[in-house]
Coordinates of C-alpha atoms in Angstrom, one line a residue:
M916 CA 0.3 -0.2 0.5
P917 CA 1.4 4.0 -1.4
L918 CA 2.5 5.6 1.4
A919 CA 0.3 8.3 1.2
L920 CA -2.4 6.0 3.1
L921 CA -0.7 6.4 6.2
A922 CA -1.0 10.4 5.8
L923 CA -4.8 10.5 5.1
A924 CA -4.8 7.2 7.7
I925 CA -3.9 10.0 10.2
G926 CA -6.6 12.4 9.3
A927 CA -9.0 10.4 9.6
F928 CA -7.5 9.6 12.8
G929 CA -7.6 13.4 14.7
I930 CA -10.8 14.1 12.8
G931 CA -12.0 10.8 15.4
T932 CA -10.7 11.6 17.7
T933 CA -12.0 15.3 17.5
E934 CA -15.1 14.5 16.9
F935 CA -15.2 11.5 19.4
A936 CA -13.1 13.0 22.6
V937 CA -15.2 15.8 24.9
M938 CA -17.1 13.1 26.1
G939 CA -14.4 12.1 28.1
L940 CA -13.6 16.4 28.9
L941 CA -16.6 17.5 29.4
P942 CA -16.5 17.2 32.8
D943 CA -13.6 19.8 32.9
M944 CA -14.2 21.9 30.3
A945 CA -17.4 23.1 32.4
A946 CA -15.3 22.9 34.9
D947 CA -12.9 25.7 33.6
F948 CA -15.3 28.1 32.3
G949 CA -17.5 27.8 34.5
V950 CA -21.0 26.5 32.6
S951 CA -23.6 23.7 33.3
I952 CA -22.5 20.2 31.7
P953 CA -25.1 20.4 29.2
L954 CA -24.4 24.3 28.2
A955 CA -20.6 22.1 27.3
G956 CA -22.4 19.2 26.1
Y957 CA -22.9 22.4 23.3
A958 CA -19.4 21.4 22.0
T959 CA -21.1 18.5 20.8
T960 CA -23.7 19.7 19.1
V961 CA -21.7 22.8 17.2
Y962 CA -19.4 21.0 16.0
A963 CA -22.5 18.0 14.5
L964 CA -23.9 20.5 12.4
G965 CA -20.9 22.3 11.3
V966 CA -20.1 19.1 10.2
V967 CA -24.0 19.2 8.9
V968 CA -23.3 22.5 6.5
G969 CA -20.3 22.6 6.0
A970 CA -20.2 19.0 3.6
P971 CA -22.5 19.9 0.9
L972 CA -20.5 23.2 1.0
M973 CA -17.3 21.6 1.0
T974 CA -17.6 19.5 -1.3
V975 CA -19.2 22.1 -3.8
L976 CA -15.8 24.3 -3.9
G977 CA -13.5 20.8 -3.8
T978 CA -15.6 20.8 -8.3
R979 CA -12.5 24.3 -8.2
F980 CA -9.5 22.7 -6.8
T981 CA -7.4 19.9 -7.7
R982 CA -8.3 16.5 -4.8
K983 CA -4.8 17.1 -3.4
Q984 CA -5.3 20.8 -3.1
M985 CA -8.8 20.4 -1.1
L986 CA -7.0 17.8 0.5
M987 CA -4.3 20.7 2.1
L988 CA -7.2 23.4 2.5
L989 CA -9.1 20.5 4.7
M990 CA -6.3 20.0 6.6
G991 CA -5.2 23.5 7.4
L992 CA -8.9 25.0 8.6
F993 CA -8.7 21.6 10.8
I994 CA -5.3 23.0 12.6
V995 CA -6.4 25.6 12.7
G996 CA -10.3 25.4 14.2
N997 CA -8.7 22.8 16.6
L998 CA -6.3 25.4 17.4
L999 CA -8.9 27.4 18.6
T1000 CA -9.9 26.1 20.3
A1001 CA -7.0 24.9 22.6
L1002 CA -6.5 28.8 22.6
A1003 CA -9.8 30.0 23.0
P1004 CA -9.5 32.6 26.7
T1005 CA -13.9 32.1 26.3
F1006 CA -16.5 29.2 25.7
G1007 CA -17.8 30.3 22.8
L1008 CA -14.6 30.8 20.6
V1009 CA -14.5 27.5 22.0
L1010 CA -17.2 27.0 19.9
A1011 CA -16.4 29.0 17.2
G1012 CA -13.4 26.5 16.7
R1013 CA -14.9 23.2 16.7
V1014 CA -16.9 24.9 13.5
V1015 CA -14.1 25.2 12.4
A1016 CA -12.6 21.5 13.1
A1017 CA -16.0 20.5 12.2
F1018 CA -15.7 21.7 8.3
T1019 CA -13.3 19.4 6.7
H1020 CA -15.4 16.0 7.8
G1021 CA -17.4 15.2 5.6
A1022 CA -15.7 16.3 1.8
F1023 CA -12.4 15.4 4.3
F1024 CA -14.2 11.0 3.5
G1025 CA -15.3 11.9 1.0
I1026 CA -12.5 13.6 -0.8
G1027 CA -9.7 10.7 0.6
S1028 CA -11.5 8.0 0.3
L1029 CA -11.4 8.7 -3.7
V1030 CA -8.1 9.3 -3.5
A1031 CA -7.6 6.4 -1.7
A1032 CA -8.8 4.5 -4.9
D1033 CA -6.6 6.2 -7.5
L1034 CA -3.5 5.0 -5.3
V1035 CA -3.9 1.4 -6.3
A1036 CA -5.1 -1.2 -8.7
P1037 CA -9.0 -1.5 -9.1
E1038 CA -8.7 -4.8 -7.4
K1039 CA -7.1 -3.2 -4.3
R1040 CA -10.0 -0.1 -4.1
A1041 CA -11.4 -1.7 -0.7
S1042 CA -8.5 -2.1 0.4
A1043 CA -7.5 0.6 0.3
I1044 CA -10.4 3.4 0.9
S1045 CA -10.9 0.2 4.9
L1046 CA -7.0 1.5 5.6
M1047 CA -7.6 5.1 5.4
F1048 CA -11.3 4.4 7.1
S1049 CA -9.5 2.4 10.4
G1050 CA -8.0 6.1 11.3
L1051 CA -11.4 6.9 12.9
T1052 CA -12.3 3.6 13.9
V1053 CA -9.1 3.5 15.7
A1054 CA -9.7 7.0 16.7
T1055 CA -12.5 5.7 18.9
V1056 CA -10.7 3.3 20.8
L1057 CA -6.7 4.7 21.3
G1058 CA -7.3 8.4 20.0
V1059 CA -10.4 9.3 22.8
P1060 CA -8.6 7.3 25.9
G1061 CA -5.3 9.0 24.8
G1062 CA -6.8 11.8 24.8
T1063 CA -9.5 11.9 28.4
L1064 CA -5.2 10.8 29.8
L1065 CA -4.5 14.4 28.5
S1066 CA -7.2 16.1 30.2
Q1067 CA -7.2 14.8 33.9
Q1068 CA -3.0 14.8 33.2
F1069 CA -2.4 18.0 31.9
G1070 CA -5.7 19.5 31.1
W1071 CA -8.4 19.5 27.9
R1072 CA -6.0 22.4 26.5
T1073 CA -3.4 19.6 26.3
T1074 CA -6.1 17.6 24.1
F1075 CA -6.5 19.9 21.7
Y1076 CA -2.8 20.7 21.0
A1077 CA -3.2 16.8 20.5
I1078 CA -4.5 16.9 18.2
V1079 CA -3.4 20.3 16.2
A1080 CA 0.3 18.9 16.4
L1081 CA -2.1 15.3 15.1
G1082 CA -3.7 17.6 11.8
V1083 CA 0.2 19.7 11.1
L1084 CA 1.7 16.1 10.6
G1085 CA -1.3 14.9 8.8
L1086 CA -1.4 18.3 6.1
L1087 CA 2.6 16.8 5.8
G1088 CA 1.8 13.5 5.4
V1089 CA -1.0 14.7 2.2
V1090 CA 2.2 17.0 1.0
K1091 CA 5.2 15.4 1.0
L1092 CA 3.0 11.1 0.1
V1093 CA -0.2 12.0 -2.4
P1094 CA 1.1 12.9 -5.7
A1095 CA -0.5 16.0 -8.2
Q1096 CA -3.6 14.5 -9.3
R1097 CA -5.3 17.1 -12.2
A1098 CA -8.6 18.5 -11.6
K1099 CA -12.3 17.2 -12.7
A1100 CA -14.9 17.8 -14.7
A1101 CA -17.0 19.3 -12.1
A1102 CA -20.4 17.5 -11.7
R1103 CA -23.6 19.4 -12.5
I1104 CA -24.8 21.2 -9.3
G1105 CA -28.6 20.8 -10.8
S1106 CA -28.1 16.9 -11.8
E1107 CA -26.7 16.6 -7.6
L1108 CA -29.9 18.3 -6.3
A1109 CA -32.4 16.2 -8.1
V1110 CA -32.4 13.7 -6.3
F1111 CA -33.5 15.0 -3.1
R1112 CA -36.2 14.9 -4.7
N1113 CA -36.8 11.1 -4.2
P1114 CA -38.8 10.7 -1.4
Q1115 CA -36.5 7.3 -0.7
V1116 CA -33.2 9.5 -0.2
G1117 CA -35.7 11.8 2.3
L1118 CA -36.6 9.1 3.9
A1119 CA -32.6 7.0 4.3
M1120 CA -31.9 11.1 5.8
L1121 CA -34.2 10.9 8.5
M1122 CA -33.7 7.5 9.3
T1123 CA -29.6 8.5 9.6
V1124 CA -30.6 11.5 12.4
L1125 CA -32.6 8.8 13.9
G1126 CA -31.3 6.2 14.6
F1127 CA -27.4 7.2 14.9
G1128 CA -28.9 10.1 16.3
G1129 CA -29.1 8.8 19.2
V1130 CA -26.0 6.9 20.5
F1131 CA -24.9 11.1 21.4
A1132 CA -27.8 11.2 22.8
A1133 CA -25.9 9.5 25.8
V1134 CA -22.4 9.1 24.6
T1135 CA -22.4 13.3 24.8
Y1136 CA -23.1 12.7 28.7
L1137 CA -21.0 10.0 29.4
A1138 CA -18.4 10.9 31.6
S1139 CA -20.8 13.2 34.2
M1140 CA -22.6 10.4 33.7
M1141 CA -20.5 7.6 34.7
T1142 CA -18.7 9.7 37.8
E1143 CA -21.6 11.2 39.1
V1144 CA -24.3 8.3 38.7
T1145 CA -22.1 4.4 38.6
G1146 CA -19.7 5.6 40.9
F1147 CA -16.6 5.7 38.7
A1148 CA -13.8 7.1 39.1
P1149 CA -12.9 10.2 36.9
S1150 CA -9.6 8.3 36.2
S1151 CA -11.5 5.8 34.2
V1152 CA -13.7 6.7 31.6
I1153 CA -10.7 6.7 30.6
W1154 CA -10.9 3.0 29.8
L1155 CA -14.8 3.1 29.0
T1156 CA -14.5 5.5 26.3
A1157 CA -12.2 2.5 24.9
V1158 CA -14.5 0.0 25.6
F1159 CA -17.2 1.9 23.4
G1160 CA -14.9 1.9 20.9
L1161 CA -14.7 -1.0 20.6
G1162 CA -17.9 -1.8 20.8
M1163 CA -18.3 0.7 17.8
V1164 CA -15.4 -1.2 15.9
G1165 CA -16.9 -4.6 16.3
G1166 CA -20.4 -3.6 15.3
N1167 CA -19.0 -2.2 12.0
F1168 CA -16.5 -4.8 11.3
F1169 CA -20.0 -7.3 11.8
S1170 CA -22.2 -5.5 9.7
G1171 CA -20.0 -4.5 7.3
R1172 CA -19.6 -8.3 6.3
F1173 CA -23.7 -8.7 7.1
T1174 CA -25.4 -5.1 5.1
D1175 CA -24.6 -6.8 1.6
R1176 CA -26.2 -9.8 1.5
A1177 CA -29.3 -9.1 4.0
M1178 CA -28.9 -5.0 4.0
M1179 CA -33.0 -4.1 5.5
P1180 CA -33.0 -6.6 7.8
M1181 CA -29.8 -6.1 8.9
L1182 CA -30.8 -2.2 9.3
Y1183 CA -33.8 -4.1 11.6
A1184 CA -31.3 -5.3 13.9
S1185 CA -29.1 -3.0 15.0
L1186 CA -31.8 0.0 15.0
T1187 CA -33.4 -2.7 17.4
G1188 CA -30.9 -3.5 19.7
L1189 CA -29.6 -0.1 19.8
A1190 CA -33.0 1.5 20.9
V1191 CA -33.2 -1.7 23.6
V1192 CA -29.3 -0.8 25.4
L1193 CA -30.2 2.9 24.9
A1194 CA -33.6 2.2 27.4
A1195 CA -31.1 -0.5 29.4
F1196 CA -29.1 2.1 30.0
T1197 CA -31.1 4.0 32.2
Y1198 CA -30.7 0.7 34.8
T1199 CA -27.9 -0.9 34.3
A1200 CA -26.1 3.3 34.2
H1201 CA -26.3 2.6 38.2
H1202 CA -24.5 -0.6 38.3
K1203 CA -20.5 -1.2 36.8
T1204 CA -21.1 -4.6 35.0
A1205 CA -24.1 -3.8 33.7
A1206 CA -23.0 0.1 32.7
I1207 CA -19.4 -1.3 30.8
V1208 CA -21.1 -4.1 29.5
T1209 CA -24.0 -1.7 28.2
I1210 CA -21.5 1.0 27.1
G1211 CA -20.4 -2.0 24.3
L1212 CA -23.1 -2.7 23.3
I1213 CA -24.3 0.9 22.1
G1214 CA -21.3 1.4 20.4
F1215 CA -21.7 -1.7 18.7
F1216 CA -24.9 -1.5 17.5
G1217 CA -25.0 1.7 17.4
F1218 CA -22.1 1.7 14.7
A1219 CA -24.2 -1.9 13.4
T1220 CA -26.1 1.2 11.6
V1221 CA -23.9 2.6 9.8
P1222 CA -23.0 0.5 7.2
P1223 CA -26.8 0.0 5.8
L1224 CA -27.0 3.7 6.0
Q1225 CA -25.6 4.2 4.2
K1226 CA -25.8 1.9 1.3
R1227 CA -29.7 2.7 1.3
V1228 CA -29.1 6.7 0.5
L1229 CA -25.8 5.6 -2.1
D1230 CA -28.7 2.2 -3.6
H1231 CA -31.8 5.5 -3.5
A1232 CA -29.5 8.3 -4.7
A1233 CA -27.0 6.0 -7.2
A1234 CA -27.7 8.2 -10.4
A1235 CA -26.0 11.1 -8.1
P1236 CA -24.3 9.9 -5.6
T1237 CA -21.5 12.5 -4.7
L1238 CA -23.9 14.9 -3.0
A1239 CA -25.9 12.7 -1.5
S1240 CA -23.7 10.5 -0.3
A1241 CA -21.9 14.2 1.5
G1242 CA -25.4 15.2 2.2
N1243 CA -26.2 11.5 4.7
I1244 CA -22.6 11.9 5.9
A1245 CA -25.0 15.4 7.3
A1246 CA -27.8 14.4 8.7
F1247 CA -25.4 11.4 10.3
N1248 CA -23.8 15.1 11.7
F1249 CA -27.7 16.7 12.9
G1250 CA -29.1 13.5 14.3
N1251 CA -25.6 13.5 16.5
A1252 CA -26.4 17.7 17.7
L1253 CA -30.4 17.2 17.9
A1254 CA -29.6 14.1 20.1
S1255 CA -26.6 15.9 22.0
W1256 CA -29.2 19.4 21.6
L1257 CA -32.2 17.6 23.5
G1258 CA -30.4 15.4 26.2
G1259 CA -29.2 18.9 27.7
L1260 CA -32.5 20.1 27.8
V1261 CA -33.3 17.4 29.7
I1262 CA -30.5 17.2 31.9
S1263 CA -32.0 20.5 32.9
A1264 CA -36.1 20.0 33.5
G1265 CA -34.6 18.3 36.4
M1266 CA -35.2 14.3 34.8
G1267 CA -31.1 13.6 36.0
L1268 CA -28.3 12.5 34.3
T1269 CA -29.3 9.3 33.0
A1270 CA -32.4 10.5 31.4
P1271 CA -30.8 11.3 27.6
N1272 CA -30.5 7.9 27.9
W1273 CA -33.6 7.5 26.9
V1274 CA -34.7 10.5 24.7
G1275 CA -32.2 8.8 21.8
A1276 CA -34.5 5.6 22.3
L1277 CA -36.9 6.6 21.7
M1278 CA -35.6 8.3 18.4
T1279 CA -34.2 4.9 17.0
V1280 CA -37.6 3.5 18.0
V1281 CA -38.7 6.6 15.5
A1282 CA -36.3 6.1 12.7
L1283 CA -37.0 1.9 12.8
G1284 CA -40.7 3.2 12.6
V1285 CA -39.5 5.0 9.0
A1286 CA -37.6 1.6 8.1
V1287 CA -40.6 -0.3 7.9
L1288 CA -42.7 2.9 6.1
A1289 CA -39.6 3.3 3.8
S1290 CA -39.5 -0.2 3.0
F1291 CA -43.6 -1.1 2.4
L1292 CA -43.5 2.4 -0.2
E1293 CA -40.6 0.6 -1.8
R1294 CA -43.0 -2.8 -2.2
R1295 CA -45.9 -1.0 -3.2
Q1296 CA -43.8 2.1 -5.5
P1297 CA -40.6 0.3 -6.7
D1298 CA -37.6 3.4 -6.8
R1299 CA -36.1 5.0 -9.6
G1300 CA -33.5 6.7 -8.4
Q1301 CA -31.5 4.5 -9.6
V1302 CA -31.6 6.0 -13.5
V1303 CA -31.2 9.3 -14.3
A1304 CA -32.7 11.6 -15.7
A1305 CA -31.9 10.9 -19.5
G1306 CA -33.0 7.8 -19.5
G1307 CA -30.2 5.4 -18.7
P1308 CA -28.9 3.2 -16.4
A1309 CA -27.6 5.2 -12.8
V1310 CA -23.1 5.3 -12.9
A1311 CA -21.9 2.6 -9.6
T1312 CA -19.7 4.6 -7.5
E1313 CA -16.4 2.7 -8.1
A1314 CA -16.5 1.8 -4.6
H1315 CA -17.8 1.5 -0.7
V1316 CA -17.1 3.6 0.9
P1317 CA -18.2 3.6 5.0
A1318 CA -19.9 7.1 6.0
A1319 CA -17.4 9.0 8.4
R1320 CA -20.3 9.3 10.9
S1321 CA -20.0 11.5 13.8

């Protein structure tokens, strides 16, 4: 495998770490700025909203540059955003830094996956893309616990300085290792936007918002829940976040193997399992061993939803997949923002730190209902979204690309 893939994986590792790290840093950030835990949770909410806006915007902007130039620009924004967060004297500037960093998220994975596929022979494209995305999954196992450890030993700002260092390393790798590529003809935005008129695309994205979004209702407040409700020491949050990350890796691997064979059964099973474990977490959070098991299962079932959710969008938007794919990344993160905001509301209302688990469970149940409705409508009216307006068959994507969620 070319060394350029290492640069892409490092960038993915940094982006994954900055997205999920806040769940281990939240108590320290809240204490430093003298804000409540629900208000500190906005550091997750605004990041997710930044991805919602940035994913399609930066994808469209990317049509004007070569892929290497765009990757360099994205890593530059990533560095600036995280440096602003690390240096911020007020919580408002922390949120601004999170938004800037979030703008890189969706476009980096979209463009990076195409670059990875072009670096190798056709029969190795899936492996190359998987290697780049491994940076994201490794971030949940190593980057987030490592960030929590740095925060507890040296302060939460140190974590963001470390993320900045990862961004610099990723940028240097892109500059030195990613080969220059000629700009490709830009897709017509009108044809890309037309795909959103397909009701099945809209329903698939609604499943994404509500399905994976339910995970963030719980994990945004995980550190506070584990220390104040379960009774774990703050140092335990380090390995508890690693348990969540291992669950995500397992869920992604398991679901990836079965989604191509039975997409809708896999989606039904993962959403049902996620709803059950989120509801159970309201009770298991009071018992240490049960809480550990539940955290791993939330990660497992949560990320098991990602391959079928992404595949369903791509299947129904095959005629114009670029903006639809970016839109689904935005949908994942809109769900994250909605869930963390709703979780903060129920805590502020005095319902307790475990109340967000019920929010996540209800969101996931509604997502399951949308999935059943979409499947029913699909059987009654076969989807025509996979055929281009001119009447020709849809062009398949170069390779199956996992979704960059969260």
